[in-house]
Tab-separated table of C-alpha atoms and ligand atoms in Angstrom:
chain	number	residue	atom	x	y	z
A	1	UNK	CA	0.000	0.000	0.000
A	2	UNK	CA	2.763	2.412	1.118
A	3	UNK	CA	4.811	1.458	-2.176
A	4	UNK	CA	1.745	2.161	-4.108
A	5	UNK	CA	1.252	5.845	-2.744
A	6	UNK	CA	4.813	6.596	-3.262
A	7	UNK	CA	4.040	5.470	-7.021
A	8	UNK	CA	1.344	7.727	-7.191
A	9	UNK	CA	3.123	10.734	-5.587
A	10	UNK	CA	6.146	10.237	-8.260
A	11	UNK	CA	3.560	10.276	-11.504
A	12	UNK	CA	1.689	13.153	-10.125
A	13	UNK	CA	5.089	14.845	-9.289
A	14	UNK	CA	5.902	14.115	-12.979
A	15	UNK	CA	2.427	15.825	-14.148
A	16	UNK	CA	3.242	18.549	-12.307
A	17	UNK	CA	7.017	20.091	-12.180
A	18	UNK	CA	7.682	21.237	-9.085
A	19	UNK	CA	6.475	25.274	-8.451
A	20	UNK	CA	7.185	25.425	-4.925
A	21	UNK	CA	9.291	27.696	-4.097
A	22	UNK	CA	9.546	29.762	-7.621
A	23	UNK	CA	8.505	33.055	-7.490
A	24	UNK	CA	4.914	33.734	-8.569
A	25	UNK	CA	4.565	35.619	-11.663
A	26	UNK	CA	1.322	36.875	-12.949
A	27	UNK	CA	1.168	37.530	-17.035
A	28	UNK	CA	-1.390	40.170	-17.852
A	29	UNK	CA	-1.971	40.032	-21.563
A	30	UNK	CA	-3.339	43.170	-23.529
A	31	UNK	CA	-3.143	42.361	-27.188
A	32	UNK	CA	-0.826	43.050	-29.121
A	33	UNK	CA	1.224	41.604	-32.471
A	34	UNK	CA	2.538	38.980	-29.964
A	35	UNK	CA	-1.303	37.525	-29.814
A	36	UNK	CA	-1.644	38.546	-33.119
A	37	UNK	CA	-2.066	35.899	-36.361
A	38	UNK	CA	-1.498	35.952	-40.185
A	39	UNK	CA	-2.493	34.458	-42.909
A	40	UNK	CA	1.005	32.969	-43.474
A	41	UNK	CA	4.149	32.470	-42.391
A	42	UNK	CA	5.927	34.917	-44.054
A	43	UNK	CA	3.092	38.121	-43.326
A	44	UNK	CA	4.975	40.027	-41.087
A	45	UNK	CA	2.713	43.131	-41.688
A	46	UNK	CA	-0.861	43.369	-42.600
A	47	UNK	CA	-1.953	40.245	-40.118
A	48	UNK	CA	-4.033	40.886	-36.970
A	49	UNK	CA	-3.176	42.026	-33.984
A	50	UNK	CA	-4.987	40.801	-31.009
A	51	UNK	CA	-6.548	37.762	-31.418
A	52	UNK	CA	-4.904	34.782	-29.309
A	53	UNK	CA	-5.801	34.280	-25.699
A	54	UNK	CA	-2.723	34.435	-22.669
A	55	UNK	CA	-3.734	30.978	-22.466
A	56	UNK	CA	-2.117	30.163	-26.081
A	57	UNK	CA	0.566	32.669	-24.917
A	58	UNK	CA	1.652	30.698	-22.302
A	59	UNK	CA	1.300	27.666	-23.933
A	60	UNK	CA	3.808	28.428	-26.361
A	61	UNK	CA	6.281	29.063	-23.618
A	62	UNK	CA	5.936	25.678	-21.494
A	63	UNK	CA	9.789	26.405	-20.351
A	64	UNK	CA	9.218	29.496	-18.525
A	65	UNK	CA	6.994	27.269	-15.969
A	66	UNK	CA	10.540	26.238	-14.751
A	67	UNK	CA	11.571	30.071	-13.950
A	68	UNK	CA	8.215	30.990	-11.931
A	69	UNK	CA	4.769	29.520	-10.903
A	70	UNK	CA	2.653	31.139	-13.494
A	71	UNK	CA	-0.922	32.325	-13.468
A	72	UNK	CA	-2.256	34.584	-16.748
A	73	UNK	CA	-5.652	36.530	-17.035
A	74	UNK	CA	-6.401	38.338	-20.121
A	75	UNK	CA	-6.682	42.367	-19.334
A	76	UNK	CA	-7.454	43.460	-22.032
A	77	UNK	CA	-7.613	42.579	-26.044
A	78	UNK	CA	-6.527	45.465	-28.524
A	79	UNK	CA	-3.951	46.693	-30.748
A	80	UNK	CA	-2.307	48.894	-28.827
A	81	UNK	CA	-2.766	51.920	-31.226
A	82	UNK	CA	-5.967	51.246	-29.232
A	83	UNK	CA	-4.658	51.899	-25.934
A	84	UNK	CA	-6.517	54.179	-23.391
A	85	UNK	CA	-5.873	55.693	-20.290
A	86	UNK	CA	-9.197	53.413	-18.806
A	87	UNK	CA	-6.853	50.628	-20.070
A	88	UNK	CA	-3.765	52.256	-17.927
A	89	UNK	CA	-6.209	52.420	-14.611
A	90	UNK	CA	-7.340	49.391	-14.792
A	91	UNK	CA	-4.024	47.907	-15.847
A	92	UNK	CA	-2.707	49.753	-12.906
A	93	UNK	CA	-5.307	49.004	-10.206
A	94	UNK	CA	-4.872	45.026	-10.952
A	95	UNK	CA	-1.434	44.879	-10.058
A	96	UNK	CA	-1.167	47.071	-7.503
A	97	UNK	CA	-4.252	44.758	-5.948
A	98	UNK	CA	-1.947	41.657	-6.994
A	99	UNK	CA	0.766	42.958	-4.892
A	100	UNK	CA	-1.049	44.153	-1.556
A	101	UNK	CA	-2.902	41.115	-1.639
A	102	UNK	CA	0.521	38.765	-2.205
A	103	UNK	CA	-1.141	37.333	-5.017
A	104	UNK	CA	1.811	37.910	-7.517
A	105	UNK	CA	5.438	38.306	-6.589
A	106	UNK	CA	6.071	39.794	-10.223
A	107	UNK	CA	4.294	40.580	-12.939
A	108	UNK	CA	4.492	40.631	-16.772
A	109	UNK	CA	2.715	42.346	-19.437
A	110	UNK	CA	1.976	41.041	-22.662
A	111	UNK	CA	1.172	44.078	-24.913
A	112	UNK	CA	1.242	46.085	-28.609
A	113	UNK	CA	4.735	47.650	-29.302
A	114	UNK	CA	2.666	50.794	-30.855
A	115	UNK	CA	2.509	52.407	-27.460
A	116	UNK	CA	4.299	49.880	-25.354
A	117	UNK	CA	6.633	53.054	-23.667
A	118	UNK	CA	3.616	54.960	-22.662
A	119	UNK	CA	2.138	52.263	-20.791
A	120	UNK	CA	5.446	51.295	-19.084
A	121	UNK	CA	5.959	54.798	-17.982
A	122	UNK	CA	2.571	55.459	-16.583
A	123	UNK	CA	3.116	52.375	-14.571
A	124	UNK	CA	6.362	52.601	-13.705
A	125	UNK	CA	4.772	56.285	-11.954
A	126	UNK	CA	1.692	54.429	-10.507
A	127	UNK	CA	2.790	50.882	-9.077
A	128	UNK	CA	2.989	51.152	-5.582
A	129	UNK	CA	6.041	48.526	-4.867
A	130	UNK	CA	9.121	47.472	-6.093
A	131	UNK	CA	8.223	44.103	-7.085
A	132	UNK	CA	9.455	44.049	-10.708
A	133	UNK	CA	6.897	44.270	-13.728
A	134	UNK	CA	8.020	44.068	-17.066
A	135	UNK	CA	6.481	44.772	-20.446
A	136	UNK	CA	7.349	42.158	-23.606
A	137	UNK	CA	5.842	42.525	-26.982
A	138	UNK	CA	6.313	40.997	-30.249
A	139	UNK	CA	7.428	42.550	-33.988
A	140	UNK	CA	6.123	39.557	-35.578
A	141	UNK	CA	3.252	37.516	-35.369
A	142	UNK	CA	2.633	34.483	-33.613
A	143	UNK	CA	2.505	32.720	-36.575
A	144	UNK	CA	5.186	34.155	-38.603
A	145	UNK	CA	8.833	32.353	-39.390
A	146	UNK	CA	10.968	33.428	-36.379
A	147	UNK	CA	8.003	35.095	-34.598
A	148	UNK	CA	9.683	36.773	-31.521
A	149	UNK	CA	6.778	36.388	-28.981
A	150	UNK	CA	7.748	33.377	-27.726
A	151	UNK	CA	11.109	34.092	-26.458
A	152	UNK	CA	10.288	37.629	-25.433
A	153	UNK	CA	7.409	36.080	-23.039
A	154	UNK	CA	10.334	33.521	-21.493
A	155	UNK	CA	12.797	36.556	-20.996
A	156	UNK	CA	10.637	38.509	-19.602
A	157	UNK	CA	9.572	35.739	-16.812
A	158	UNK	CA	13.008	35.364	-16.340
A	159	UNK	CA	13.343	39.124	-15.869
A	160	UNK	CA	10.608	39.632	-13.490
A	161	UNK	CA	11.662	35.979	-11.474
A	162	UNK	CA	15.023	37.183	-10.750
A	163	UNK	CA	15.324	38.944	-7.435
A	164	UNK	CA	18.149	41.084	-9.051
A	165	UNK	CA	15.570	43.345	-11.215
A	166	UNK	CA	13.253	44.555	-8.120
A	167	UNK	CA	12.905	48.220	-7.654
A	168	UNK	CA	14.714	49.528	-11.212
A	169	UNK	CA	11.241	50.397	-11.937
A	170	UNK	CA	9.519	49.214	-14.448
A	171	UNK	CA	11.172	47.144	-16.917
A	172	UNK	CA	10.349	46.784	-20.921
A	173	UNK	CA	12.093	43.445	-22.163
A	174	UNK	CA	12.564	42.032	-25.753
A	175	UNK	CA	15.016	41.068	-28.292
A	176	UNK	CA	17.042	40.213	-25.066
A	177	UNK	CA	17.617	43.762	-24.228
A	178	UNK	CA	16.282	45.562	-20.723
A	179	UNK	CA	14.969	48.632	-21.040
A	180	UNK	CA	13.838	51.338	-18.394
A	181	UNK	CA	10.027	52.617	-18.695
A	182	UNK	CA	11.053	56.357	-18.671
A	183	UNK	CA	13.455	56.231	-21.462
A	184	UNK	CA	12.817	53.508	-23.462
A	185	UNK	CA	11.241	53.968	-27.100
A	186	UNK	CA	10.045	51.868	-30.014
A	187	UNK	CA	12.608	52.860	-32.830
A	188	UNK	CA	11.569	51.274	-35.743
A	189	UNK	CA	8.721	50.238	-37.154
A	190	UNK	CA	9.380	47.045	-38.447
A	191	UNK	CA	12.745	45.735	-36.839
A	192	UNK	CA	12.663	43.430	-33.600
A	193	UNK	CA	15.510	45.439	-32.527
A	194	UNK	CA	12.806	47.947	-32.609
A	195	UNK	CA	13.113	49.260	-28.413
A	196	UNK	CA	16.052	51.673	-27.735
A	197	UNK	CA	16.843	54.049	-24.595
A	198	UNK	CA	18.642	56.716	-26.670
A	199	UNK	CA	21.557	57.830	-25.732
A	200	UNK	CA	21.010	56.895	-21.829
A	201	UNK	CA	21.555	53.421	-22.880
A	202	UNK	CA	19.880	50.041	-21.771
A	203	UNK	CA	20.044	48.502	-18.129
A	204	UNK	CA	20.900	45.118	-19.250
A	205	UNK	CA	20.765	42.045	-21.151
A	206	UNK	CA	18.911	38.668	-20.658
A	207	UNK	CA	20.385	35.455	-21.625
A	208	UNK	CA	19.892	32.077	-20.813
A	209	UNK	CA	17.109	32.783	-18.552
A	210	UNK	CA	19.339	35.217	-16.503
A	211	UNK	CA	19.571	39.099	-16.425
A	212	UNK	CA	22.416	40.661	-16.218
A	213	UNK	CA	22.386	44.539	-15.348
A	214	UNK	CA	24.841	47.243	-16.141
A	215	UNK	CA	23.290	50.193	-14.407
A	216	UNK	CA	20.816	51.364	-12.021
A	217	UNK	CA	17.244	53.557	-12.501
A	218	UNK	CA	18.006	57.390	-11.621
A	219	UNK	CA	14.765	59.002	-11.529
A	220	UNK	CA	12.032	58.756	-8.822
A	221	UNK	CA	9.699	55.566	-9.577
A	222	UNK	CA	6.698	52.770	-8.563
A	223	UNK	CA	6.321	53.134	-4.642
A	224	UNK	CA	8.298	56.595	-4.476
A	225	UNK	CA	6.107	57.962	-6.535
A	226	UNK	CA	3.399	60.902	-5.300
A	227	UNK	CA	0.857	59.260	-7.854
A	228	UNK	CA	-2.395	57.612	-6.536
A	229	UNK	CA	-4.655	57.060	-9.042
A	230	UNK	CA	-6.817	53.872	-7.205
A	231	UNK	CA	-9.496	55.897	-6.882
A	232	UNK	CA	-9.412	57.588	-10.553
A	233	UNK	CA	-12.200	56.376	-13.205
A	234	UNK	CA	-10.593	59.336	-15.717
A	235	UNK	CA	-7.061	61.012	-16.395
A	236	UNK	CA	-6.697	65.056	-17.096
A	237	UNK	CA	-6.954	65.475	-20.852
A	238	UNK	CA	-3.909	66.543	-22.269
A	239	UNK	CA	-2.816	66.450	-26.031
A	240	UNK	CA	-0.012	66.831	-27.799
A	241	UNK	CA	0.907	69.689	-30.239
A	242	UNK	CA	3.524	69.461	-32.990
A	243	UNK	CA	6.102	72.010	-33.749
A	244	UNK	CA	7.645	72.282	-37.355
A	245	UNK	CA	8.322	75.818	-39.735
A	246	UNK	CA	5.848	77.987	-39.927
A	247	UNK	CA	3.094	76.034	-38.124
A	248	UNK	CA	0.115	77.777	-37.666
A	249	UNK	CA	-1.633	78.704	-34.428
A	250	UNK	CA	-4.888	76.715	-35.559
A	251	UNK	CA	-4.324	73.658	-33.771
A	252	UNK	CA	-2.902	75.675	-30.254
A	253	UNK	CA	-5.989	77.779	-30.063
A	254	UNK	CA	-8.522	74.422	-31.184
A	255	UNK	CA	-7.131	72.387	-28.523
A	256	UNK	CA	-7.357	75.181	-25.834
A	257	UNK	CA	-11.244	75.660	-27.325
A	258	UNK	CA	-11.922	71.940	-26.843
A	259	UNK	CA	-10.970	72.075	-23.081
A	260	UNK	CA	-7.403	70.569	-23.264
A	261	UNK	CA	-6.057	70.600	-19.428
A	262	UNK	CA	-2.777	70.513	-20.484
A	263	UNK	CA	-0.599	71.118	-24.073
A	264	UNK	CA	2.931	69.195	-24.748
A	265	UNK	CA	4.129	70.948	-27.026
A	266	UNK	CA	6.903	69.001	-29.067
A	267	UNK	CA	8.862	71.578	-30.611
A	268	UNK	CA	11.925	72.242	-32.837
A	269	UNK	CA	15.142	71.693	-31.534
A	270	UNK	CA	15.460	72.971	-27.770
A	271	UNK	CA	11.708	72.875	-27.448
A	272	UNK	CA	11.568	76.216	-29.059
A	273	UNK	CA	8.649	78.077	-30.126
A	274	UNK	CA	7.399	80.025	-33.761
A	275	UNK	CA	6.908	83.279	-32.670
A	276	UNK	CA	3.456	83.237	-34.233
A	277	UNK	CA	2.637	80.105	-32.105
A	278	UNK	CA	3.913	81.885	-29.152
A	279	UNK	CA	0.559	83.935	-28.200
A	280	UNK	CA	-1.559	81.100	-28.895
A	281	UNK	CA	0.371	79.082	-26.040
A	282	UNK	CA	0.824	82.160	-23.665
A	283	UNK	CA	-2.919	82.441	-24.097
A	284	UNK	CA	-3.720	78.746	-22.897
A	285	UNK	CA	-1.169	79.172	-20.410
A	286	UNK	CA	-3.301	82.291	-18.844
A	287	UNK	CA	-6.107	80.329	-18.893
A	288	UNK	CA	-5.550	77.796	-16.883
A	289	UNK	CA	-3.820	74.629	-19.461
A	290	UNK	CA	-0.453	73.573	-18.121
A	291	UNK	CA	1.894	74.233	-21.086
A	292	UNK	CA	5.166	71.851	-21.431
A	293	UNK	CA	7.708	72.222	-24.049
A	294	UNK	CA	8.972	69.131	-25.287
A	295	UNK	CA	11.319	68.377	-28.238
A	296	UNK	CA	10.737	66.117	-31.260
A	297	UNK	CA	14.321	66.072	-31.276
A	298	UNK	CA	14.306	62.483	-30.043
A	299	UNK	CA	17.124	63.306	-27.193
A	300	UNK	CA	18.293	66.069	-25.555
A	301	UNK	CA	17.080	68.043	-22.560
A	302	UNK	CA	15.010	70.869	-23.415
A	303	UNK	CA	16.275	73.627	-21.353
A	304	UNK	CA	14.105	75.987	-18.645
A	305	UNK	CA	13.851	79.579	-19.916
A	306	UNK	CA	16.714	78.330	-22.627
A	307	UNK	CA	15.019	79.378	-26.032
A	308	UNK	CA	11.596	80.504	-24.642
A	309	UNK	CA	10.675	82.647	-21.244
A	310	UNK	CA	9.299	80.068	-18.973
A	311	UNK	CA	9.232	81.872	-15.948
A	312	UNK	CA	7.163	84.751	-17.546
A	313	UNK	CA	4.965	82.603	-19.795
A	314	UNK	CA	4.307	80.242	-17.288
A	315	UNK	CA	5.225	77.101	-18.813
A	316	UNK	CA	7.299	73.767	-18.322
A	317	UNK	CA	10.162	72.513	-19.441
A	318	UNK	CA	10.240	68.456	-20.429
A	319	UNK	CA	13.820	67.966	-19.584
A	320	UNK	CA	14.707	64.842	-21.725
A	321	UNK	CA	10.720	63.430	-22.140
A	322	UNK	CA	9.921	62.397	-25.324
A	323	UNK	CA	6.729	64.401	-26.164
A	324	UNK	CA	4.496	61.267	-25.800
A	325	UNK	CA	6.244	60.425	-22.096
A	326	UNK	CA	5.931	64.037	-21.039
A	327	UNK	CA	2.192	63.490	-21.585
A	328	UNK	CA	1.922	60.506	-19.625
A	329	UNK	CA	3.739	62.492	-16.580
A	330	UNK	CA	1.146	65.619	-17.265
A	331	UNK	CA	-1.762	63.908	-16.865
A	332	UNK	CA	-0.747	62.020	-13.464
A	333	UNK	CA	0.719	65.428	-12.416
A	334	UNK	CA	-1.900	67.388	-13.334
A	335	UNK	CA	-4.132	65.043	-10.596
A	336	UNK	CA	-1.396	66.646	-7.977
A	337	UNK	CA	-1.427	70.286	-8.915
A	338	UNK	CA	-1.821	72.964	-11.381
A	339	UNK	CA	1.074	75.415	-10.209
A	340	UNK	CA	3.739	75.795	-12.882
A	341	UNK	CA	6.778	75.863	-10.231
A	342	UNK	CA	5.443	72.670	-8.835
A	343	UNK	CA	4.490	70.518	-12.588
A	344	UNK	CA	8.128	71.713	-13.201
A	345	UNK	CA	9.143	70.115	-10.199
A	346	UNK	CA	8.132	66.609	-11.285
A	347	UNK	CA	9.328	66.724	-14.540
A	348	UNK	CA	12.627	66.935	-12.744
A	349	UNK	CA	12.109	64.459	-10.239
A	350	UNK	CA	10.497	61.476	-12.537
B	401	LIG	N1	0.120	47.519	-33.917
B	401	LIG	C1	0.671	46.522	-33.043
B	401	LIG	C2	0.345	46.910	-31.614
B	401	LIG	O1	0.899	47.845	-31.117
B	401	LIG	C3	2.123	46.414	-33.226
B	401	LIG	C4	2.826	45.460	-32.292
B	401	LIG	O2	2.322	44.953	-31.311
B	401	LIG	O3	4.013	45.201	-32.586
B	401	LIG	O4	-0.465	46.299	-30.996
């Protein structure tokens, strides 16, 4: 009888690999080309996005059940040119309720590259803890020759298992490179080498189920944050206004008409301004919209009261935000405060 039981514990044991003791990591799929399908397998653009369950994710990736005990729930389904803010909060609220309940040690985001660095920097200023989360996306569909979803998902467990990634903020992982959620930014439209930090560089690689890190996250982030949004059902609308020769005031003055709460403006060079733009912006400033000069540059710091007044106009520098990024950090700030001095404050800070 004895014998038999130990038989029986050894084929269930078998059935089951071992999870106790692995970290538990909770995959929150949103959509994205990494669920997405084609008609063939060599449609690498054109297919859908969106369409596979985290279930099918998952199964595709039976390895990374040796890295962490994993559990997936499916968020959300969309191409992430799709993405909302309602998305972010409730994105936002799960994990934060997945950590203060111990449900999740980590967790990992499956998700559309589109705006895959706008969602990793609005939670990487909303998370309240430094367990790790990571974002991982896919260039090519699931069903495409050398689709990268696959190994992106296992990297990214292996990121968010290891105890060595907890509070760099939030992480964005693929094509075996570590990224950080402030400065990371999809580069290419077509290439899986597609995520880049710029000049500040990456914070590490992942190989062989292992990352390795070079450096550590500067700015403010997750639990030092000021941002509480578990109460919020909306964001602060703010929109985003671009800066090239001779542009015309039109779109300034239409988005201050339709009630914009705050303007990024991503502007030539050193975030500077077409002096026939100017009054349209000084005039939303005055009224109330918080006004943030950005660059669309692609690096750089854009310097306070460098090419434009700041202090008189009563706007905001972005530092080194890209225009979309600075945004993201307007519309959590703008849930703190409306004081120029103080919005200028945090976009030092995170
Ligand atoms: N349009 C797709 C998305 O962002 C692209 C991708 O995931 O790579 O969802």
């Amino acid at each position: 009888m004895k014998r038999y039981a130990l038989a029986v514990l050894f084929i269930l044991a078998g059935c089951f690999p071992a999870q106790a003791g692995l970290p538990k990591v909770l995959v929150l799929a949103t959509g994205g080309t990494i669920a997405g399908t084609g008609a063939t397998a060599t449609q690498t653009a054109g297919y859908k996005a969106a369409v596979l369950p985290v279930e099918s994710l998952l199964a595709a990736v039976p390895q990374a059940g040796e890295l962490a005990a994993l559990t997936g729930e499916q968020l959300a389904q969309v191409d992430s040119k799709n993405m909302t803010p309602a998305i972010w909060l409730k994105l936002a609220a799960r994990i934060n309720k997945a950590f203060a309940a111990g449900e999740a040690d980590a967790v990992v985001v499956t998700h559309g590259t589109d705006t895959m660095e706008e969602t990793a920097y609005f939670l990487n200023l909303t998370v309240k803890s430094s367990n790790t989360v990571v974002l991982t996306g896919a260039m090519r569909p699931s069903t495409a020759l050398s689709a990268d979803g696959a190994m992106n998902i296992y990297n990214a467990v292996a990121v968010a298992a290891d105890s060595s990634s907890r509070g760099r903020g939030v992480l964005v992982c693929l094509n075996d490179q570590i990224n950080g959620a402030r400065d990371v930014a999809k580069t290419n439209t077509s290439t899986p080498d597609t995520f880049r930090s710029g000049e500040t560089g990456l914070l590490g690689y992942v190989q062989g189920g292992k990352p390795v890190y070079y450096k550590a996250t500067a700015r403010a982030h997750t639990a030092r944050t000021e941002f509480d949004v578990s109460v919020s059902t909306a964001l602060p609308r703010v929109e985003i206004l671009y800066g090239y020769a001779g542009v015309s005031p039109a779109a300034a003055e239409a988005l201050a008409a339709a009630g914009a709460e705050g303007i990024v403006y991503a502007g030539v060079g050193n975030g500077s301004v077409y002096e026939e733009l100017l009054p349209a912006l000084k005039k939303a400033a005055a009224a109330g919209a918080a006004v943030v000069r950005a660059s669309r540059t692609g690096s750089g710091p854009v310097t306070r009261n460098g090419e434009e007044n700041d202090d008189r106009d009563g706007f905001v520098a972005a530092d080194n935000l890209s225009p979309q990024k600075a945004r993201v950090l307007l519309m959590l700030a703008l849930t703190r405060t409306r004081s120029p001095e103080l919005l200028q404050e945090m976009f030092y800070k995170y």
